[in-house]
Amino acid sequence: MVTLGLLFLSTFICLRPSDLASVFAKDPAFIQRVTEASLPIAALVFTMNLTVALMALVSSLGKTKHLLVSGLIGSWVGQVPVCFLFSTFWRNDIIGLFWGMAVGYALHAACLAVCLTLIIDWQQCAEEAQARNKSEEPEET
């Protein structure tokens, strides 16, 4: 459901970037720059919000170590070096920066997906949740 919503939002950004830009400013130069950057903005919005949704899932399981490690990998292995490389060797503008951020968030989302599918023991999580629910039941008087 989240993915479908993000696909819709990203498609809207790609197809109607001037509508998005006009929410923030009426300056034609600004609107033109947003239009030029619509694809990297859409990629950034998609990957960033997918990462937030996956983080919520991992967090709800109480797996804070997984959040920390995936965040460090996404930021310091992905986003920071890729933004630096893109702005140094490809495009030294907002488009290069947006693409670098999108790559970093995609790496972070991929790490979280690996955690959710391969690393986290769902049976153990279910048992922990059942134990928490039993300990929180009110005593009858």
Tab-separated table of C-alpha atoms in Angstrom:
chain	number	residue	atom	x	y	z
A	1	MET	CA	0.000	0.000	0.000
A	2	VAL	CA	2.802	2.384	0.910
A	3	THR	CA	4.645	1.523	-2.296
A	4	LEU	CA	1.560	2.219	-4.415
A	5	GLY	CA	1.063	5.565	-2.720
A	6	LEU	CA	4.709	6.464	-3.273
A	7	LEU	CA	4.520	5.412	-6.922
A	8	PHE	CA	1.478	7.639	-7.376
A	9	LEU	CA	3.192	10.577	-5.663
A	10	SER	CA	6.405	10.109	-7.666
A	11	THR	CA	4.445	9.888	-10.908
A	12	PHE	CA	2.631	13.098	-10.033
A	13	ILE	CA	5.955	14.841	-9.357
A	14	CYS	CA	7.310	13.689	-12.723
A	15	LEU	CA	4.184	14.567	-14.711
A	16	ARG	CA	3.180	17.807	-12.962
A	17	PRO	CA	6.351	19.364	-11.505
A	18	SER	CA	5.146	22.930	-12.089
A	19	ASP	CA	2.123	22.267	-9.848
A	20	LEU	CA	4.455	21.102	-7.095
A	21	ALA	CA	6.775	24.077	-7.535
A	22	SER	CA	3.952	26.621	-7.534
A	23	VAL	CA	3.006	25.502	-4.014
A	24	PHE	CA	6.328	26.933	-2.802
A	25	ALA	CA	6.899	29.918	-5.103
A	26	LYS	CA	5.448	31.718	-8.105
A	27	ASP	CA	8.868	32.646	-9.529
A	28	PRO	CA	9.102	31.276	-13.109
A	29	ALA	CA	12.845	30.596	-12.739
A	30	PHE	CA	12.219	28.490	-9.632
A	31	ILE	CA	9.400	26.613	-11.328
A	32	GLN	CA	11.671	25.916	-14.312
A	33	ARG	CA	14.444	24.540	-12.066
A	34	VAL	CA	11.986	22.256	-10.255
A	35	THR	CA	10.720	21.042	-13.627
A	36	GLU	CA	14.288	20.255	-14.696
A	37	ALA	CA	14.857	18.345	-11.468
A	38	SER	CA	11.525	16.498	-11.407
A	39	LEU	CA	12.965	13.004	-11.931
A	40	PRO	CA	15.593	13.198	-9.152
A	41	ILE	CA	13.037	14.858	-6.854
A	42	ALA	CA	10.598	11.999	-7.525
A	43	ALA	CA	13.326	9.416	-6.905
A	44	LEU	CA	14.295	11.158	-3.672
A	45	VAL	CA	10.697	11.390	-2.449
A	46	PHE	CA	10.103	7.713	-3.259
A	47	THR	CA	13.276	6.352	-1.634
A	48	MET	CA	13.139	8.657	1.389
A	49	ASN	CA	9.524	7.823	2.243
A	50	LEU	CA	9.996	4.110	1.575
A	51	THR	CA	12.903	4.220	4.012
A	52	VAL	CA	10.731	5.939	6.620
A	53	ALA	CA	8.018	3.274	6.225
A	54	LEU	CA	10.538	0.434	6.552
A	55	MET	CA	12.120	2.139	9.565
A	56	ALA	CA	8.702	2.212	11.234
A	57	LEU	CA	8.356	-1.547	10.732
A	58	VAL	CA	11.800	-2.302	12.133
A	59	SER	CA	11.256	0.121	15.015
A	60	SER	CA	7.904	-1.449	15.907
A	61	LEU	CA	9.760	-4.729	16.374
A	62	GLY	CA	12.139	-3.050	18.826
A	63	LYS	CA	15.168	-3.695	16.633
A	64	THR	CA	17.028	-0.439	17.298
A	65	LYS	CA	20.430	-1.947	16.512
A	66	HIS	CA	19.211	-2.775	13.021
A	67	LEU	CA	17.993	0.816	12.595
A	68	LEU	CA	21.330	2.207	13.710
A	69	VAL	CA	23.443	-0.015	11.456
A	70	SER	CA	21.229	0.449	8.389
A	71	GLY	CA	21.160	4.205	8.970
A	72	LEU	CA	24.937	4.377	9.237
A	73	ILE	CA	25.349	2.339	6.067
A	74	GLY	CA	22.758	4.384	4.174
A	75	SER	CA	24.265	7.695	5.272
A	76	TRP	CA	28.003	7.126	5.482
A	77	VAL	CA	28.458	4.415	2.849
A	78	GLY	CA	25.725	5.695	0.551
A	79	GLN	CA	24.443	9.227	0.800
A	80	VAL	CA	27.510	11.224	1.872
A	81	PRO	CA	30.092	9.690	-0.483
A	82	VAL	CA	27.688	9.450	-3.434
A	83	CYS	CA	26.625	13.099	-3.044
A	84	PHE	CA	30.289	14.072	-2.892
A	85	LEU	CA	31.183	11.964	-5.945
A	86	PHE	CA	28.190	13.123	-7.973
A	87	SER	CA	28.787	16.791	-7.188
A	88	THR	CA	32.520	16.479	-7.853
A	89	PHE	CA	32.598	14.336	-10.993
A	90	TRP	CA	29.145	14.610	-12.547
A	91	ARG	CA	26.868	17.559	-11.678
A	92	ASN	CA	27.728	20.216	-9.157
A	93	ASP	CA	24.124	21.329	-8.713
A	94	ILE	CA	20.919	20.364	-6.961
A	95	ILE	CA	20.220	17.579	-9.457
A	96	GLY	CA	23.459	15.797	-8.560
A	97	LEU	CA	22.693	16.313	-4.879
A	98	PHE	CA	19.145	14.941	-5.197
A	99	TRP	CA	20.378	11.861	-7.095
A	100	GLY	CA	23.051	11.264	-4.451
A	101	MET	CA	20.481	11.507	-1.684
A	102	ALA	CA	18.158	9.136	-3.551
A	103	VAL	CA	20.981	6.581	-3.885
A	104	GLY	CA	21.735	6.842	-0.164
A	105	TYR	CA	18.101	6.390	0.816
A	106	ALA	CA	17.787	3.456	-1.597
A	107	LEU	CA	20.774	1.799	0.092
A	108	HIS	CA	19.232	2.456	3.506
A	109	ALA	CA	15.908	0.984	2.343
A	110	ALA	CA	17.718	-2.048	0.911
A	111	CYS	CA	19.483	-2.618	4.241
A	112	LEU	CA	16.168	-2.404	6.083
A	113	ALA	CA	14.577	-4.822	3.606
A	114	VAL	CA	17.425	-7.272	4.225
A	115	CYS	CA	16.850	-6.922	7.963
A	116	LEU	CA	13.126	-7.553	7.597
A	117	THR	CA	13.454	-10.530	5.251
A	118	LEU	CA	16.708	-12.260	6.186
A	119	ILE	CA	18.015	-11.148	9.578
A	120	ILE	CA	15.077	-10.561	11.919
A	121	ASP	CA	13.660	-13.718	13.481
A	122	TRP	CA	9.919	-13.189	13.160
A	123	GLN	CA	9.096	-16.143	15.388
A	124	GLN	CA	11.175	-14.631	18.181
A	125	CYS	CA	9.491	-11.250	17.655
A	126	ALA	CA	6.064	-12.882	17.951
A	127	GLU	CA	7.083	-14.648	21.169
A	128	GLU	CA	8.440	-11.390	22.623
A	129	ALA	CA	5.179	-9.615	21.762
A	130	GLN	CA	3.119	-12.372	23.390
A	131	ALA	CA	5.278	-12.184	26.516
A	132	ARG	CA	4.832	-8.403	26.669
A	133	ASN	CA	1.062	-8.733	26.310
A	134	LYS	CA	0.847	-11.324	29.087
A	135	SER	CA	2.855	-9.163	31.475
A	136	GLU	CA	0.630	-6.126	30.788
A	137	GLU	CA	-2.689	-7.816	31.429
A	138	PRO	CA	-4.488	-6.227	34.392
A	139	GLU	CA	-5.040	-8.425	37.414
A	140	GLU	CA	-8.630	-9.280	38.244
A	141	THR	CA	-9.872	-8.150	41.630
